[in-house]
Amino acid sequence: GALAKKKAIEVNMAIPSAGGASVPELVTFTLAVLLIGYLLNKKVNRDNVKANFENLKSYIKTLLTAAQYSIVYCLFAVMLGNLCDLCFPKYNSNAPWYRLLAEVCLQAGANAMLAQFTRDVISVVPLPDMENAGSQLPASSGGVIFAFILFSRQGNWKEKVMQLDKLLEKDFIVCFPKSILRQMGLM
């Protein structure tokens, strides 16, 4: 009854130019903004508006602290990322799998040393920790940003990993050499 008598409201809205963004891009952006707003709303306490604002400010400060760490780790990874690659032999497409495996593993160890050195240096850099949450944040130890950029800067290592993958796929089933499995009658 009562709903049927209400007059429908029509909303006409012009969508401003979004610099050539397509409708799916605009929809995706809108959904992302709404999702972030929803998650931030869930993050803060709904009981008290002032507490909500303080919690939101605190959360934003934590995010800014994480961003600071990521920026510094990114800088180190970009500047030092190829150092380990320079310490190892150039990629050789004819190298046997066991040599590639040894080089990849040794270079992983060298990268772990570089990562630990970077963490030790960054731990003494006086970054502002706005909410005393820095050491608890995954970004404070480099996280995904550092690892991704460090690997991206090492072209020889990437080539070795890709070649090793091809060789192991061709000659192994998981970690078992196909030649031995054939000799055992398992293939």
Short mmCIF file of N, CA, C and O in Angstrom, two decimals, residues 5 11-12 17 21-22 31 43-44 47 56 65 70 73 76 80 94-95 106-107 109 118 126 134 136 143 160 179 185:
data_model
loop_
_atom_site.label_atom_id
_atom_site.label_comp_id
_atom_site.label_asym_id
_atom_site.label_seq_id
_atom_site.Cartn_x
_atom_site.Cartn_y
_atom_site.Cartn_z
N LYS A 5 2.00 4.29 -3.27
CA LYS A 5 1.55 5.67 -3.41
C LYS A 5 2.70 6.67 -3.50
O LYS A 5 2.50 7.79 -3.87
N VAL A 11 16.80 10.27 -11.01
CA VAL A 11 18.06 10.98 -10.86
C VAL A 11 18.78 10.97 -12.20
O VAL A 11 19.05 9.91 -12.76
N ASN A 12 19.03 12.14 -12.71
CA ASN A 12 19.81 12.29 -13.94
C ASN A 12 21.15 12.86 -13.54
O ASN A 12 21.22 13.91 -12.91
N SER A 17 33.99 13.74 -17.54
CA SER A 17 35.05 13.10 -18.32
C SER A 17 36.11 12.57 -17.37
O SER A 17 36.54 13.25 -16.45
N ALA A 21 38.89 7.26 -19.50
CA ALA A 21 38.64 5.99 -18.82
C ALA A 21 37.37 5.36 -19.38
O ALA A 21 36.39 6.03 -19.66
N SER A 22 37.40 4.05 -19.53
CA SER A 22 36.24 3.34 -20.04
C SER A 22 35.25 3.10 -18.91
O SER A 22 35.57 3.26 -17.73
N LEU A 31 33.90 0.68 -7.42
CA LEU A 31 33.79 -0.47 -6.52
C LEU A 31 34.97 -0.53 -5.55
O LEU A 31 34.80 -0.84 -4.36
N LYS A 43 36.79 -1.10 10.22
CA LYS A 43 38.00 -1.02 11.03
C LYS A 43 37.77 -0.14 12.26
O LYS A 43 38.33 -0.39 13.31
N VAL A 44 36.98 0.88 12.11
CA VAL A 44 36.78 1.81 13.23
C VAL A 44 35.58 1.38 14.07
O VAL A 44 34.69 0.69 13.62
N ASP A 47 30.66 2.84 17.83
CA ASP A 47 29.92 3.32 18.99
C ASP A 47 30.06 4.83 19.21
O ASP A 47 29.17 5.46 19.75
N LEU A 56 40.37 6.03 12.88
CA LEU A 56 40.68 6.21 11.47
C LEU A 56 42.00 6.95 11.31
O LEU A 56 42.85 6.56 10.50
N THR A 65 53.14 4.86 7.90
CA THR A 65 54.39 4.26 8.38
C THR A 65 54.81 3.10 7.49
O THR A 65 55.97 2.98 7.11
N SER A 70 58.20 0.93 2.86
CA SER A 70 58.21 0.41 1.49
C SER A 70 59.01 1.30 0.56
O SER A 70 59.73 0.81 -0.31
N TYR A 73 62.75 0.69 1.37
CA TYR A 73 63.16 -0.63 0.85
C TYR A 73 63.20 -0.64 -0.68
O TYR A 73 64.08 -1.25 -1.28
N PHE A 76 66.45 0.97 -1.75
CA PHE A 76 67.58 0.06 -1.59
C PHE A 76 67.56 -1.04 -2.66
O PHE A 76 68.60 -1.37 -3.22
N LEU A 80 70.63 -1.32 -5.16
CA LEU A 80 71.55 -2.43 -4.89
C LEU A 80 71.13 -3.74 -5.54
O LEU A 80 71.83 -4.74 -5.42
N ASN A 94 73.65 -23.18 -22.16
CA ASN A 94 74.13 -24.55 -22.31
C ASN A 94 74.56 -25.18 -20.99
O ASN A 94 75.03 -26.32 -20.97
N ALA A 95 74.42 -24.46 -19.90
CA ALA A 95 74.84 -24.99 -18.60
C ALA A 95 73.93 -26.15 -18.19
O ALA A 95 72.71 -26.10 -18.42
N LEU A 106 73.02 -20.48 -4.66
CA LEU A 106 74.05 -19.61 -4.10
C LEU A 106 73.66 -18.14 -4.22
O LEU A 106 73.87 -17.35 -3.30
N GLN A 107 73.05 -17.79 -5.35
CA GLN A 107 72.61 -16.40 -5.52
C GLN A 107 71.45 -16.09 -4.58
O GLN A 107 71.34 -14.97 -4.09
N GLY A 109 71.23 -17.28 -1.60
CA GLY A 109 71.94 -17.01 -0.34
C GLY A 109 72.54 -15.61 -0.32
O GLY A 109 72.46 -14.90 0.69
N THR A 118 70.35 -4.95 4.34
CA THR A 118 69.41 -3.84 4.12
C THR A 118 68.51 -3.65 5.34
O THR A 118 68.29 -2.53 5.78
N PRO A 126 66.26 6.77 11.01
CA PRO A 126 65.23 7.37 11.88
C PRO A 126 63.94 7.73 11.15
O PRO A 126 63.63 8.89 10.94
N GLY A 134 55.69 0.39 13.73
CA GLY A 134 56.64 0.10 12.67
C GLY A 134 57.21 -1.30 12.70
O GLY A 134 57.18 -2.01 11.70
N GLN A 136 56.12 -3.90 13.96
CA GLN A 136 55.10 -4.94 13.86
C GLN A 136 54.56 -5.07 12.44
O GLN A 136 53.85 -6.02 12.14
N GLY A 143 59.15 -6.86 3.05
CA GLY A 143 57.93 -7.39 2.45
C GLY A 143 58.03 -7.67 0.97
O GLY A 143 59.11 -7.89 0.42
N LYS A 160 68.41 -17.68 -15.36
CA LYS A 160 68.82 -18.99 -14.82
C LYS A 160 67.64 -19.73 -14.22
O LYS A 160 67.48 -20.94 -14.42
N SER A 179 65.03 -40.36 -15.73
CA SER A 179 65.90 -41.47 -16.15
C SER A 179 65.93 -42.57 -15.09
O SER A 179 65.89 -43.76 -15.42
N GLY A 185 61.40 -48.85 -13.74
CA GLY A 185 60.17 -49.34 -14.32
C GLY A 185 58.95 -48.57 -13.85
O GLY A 185 57.83 -49.04 -13.95
#
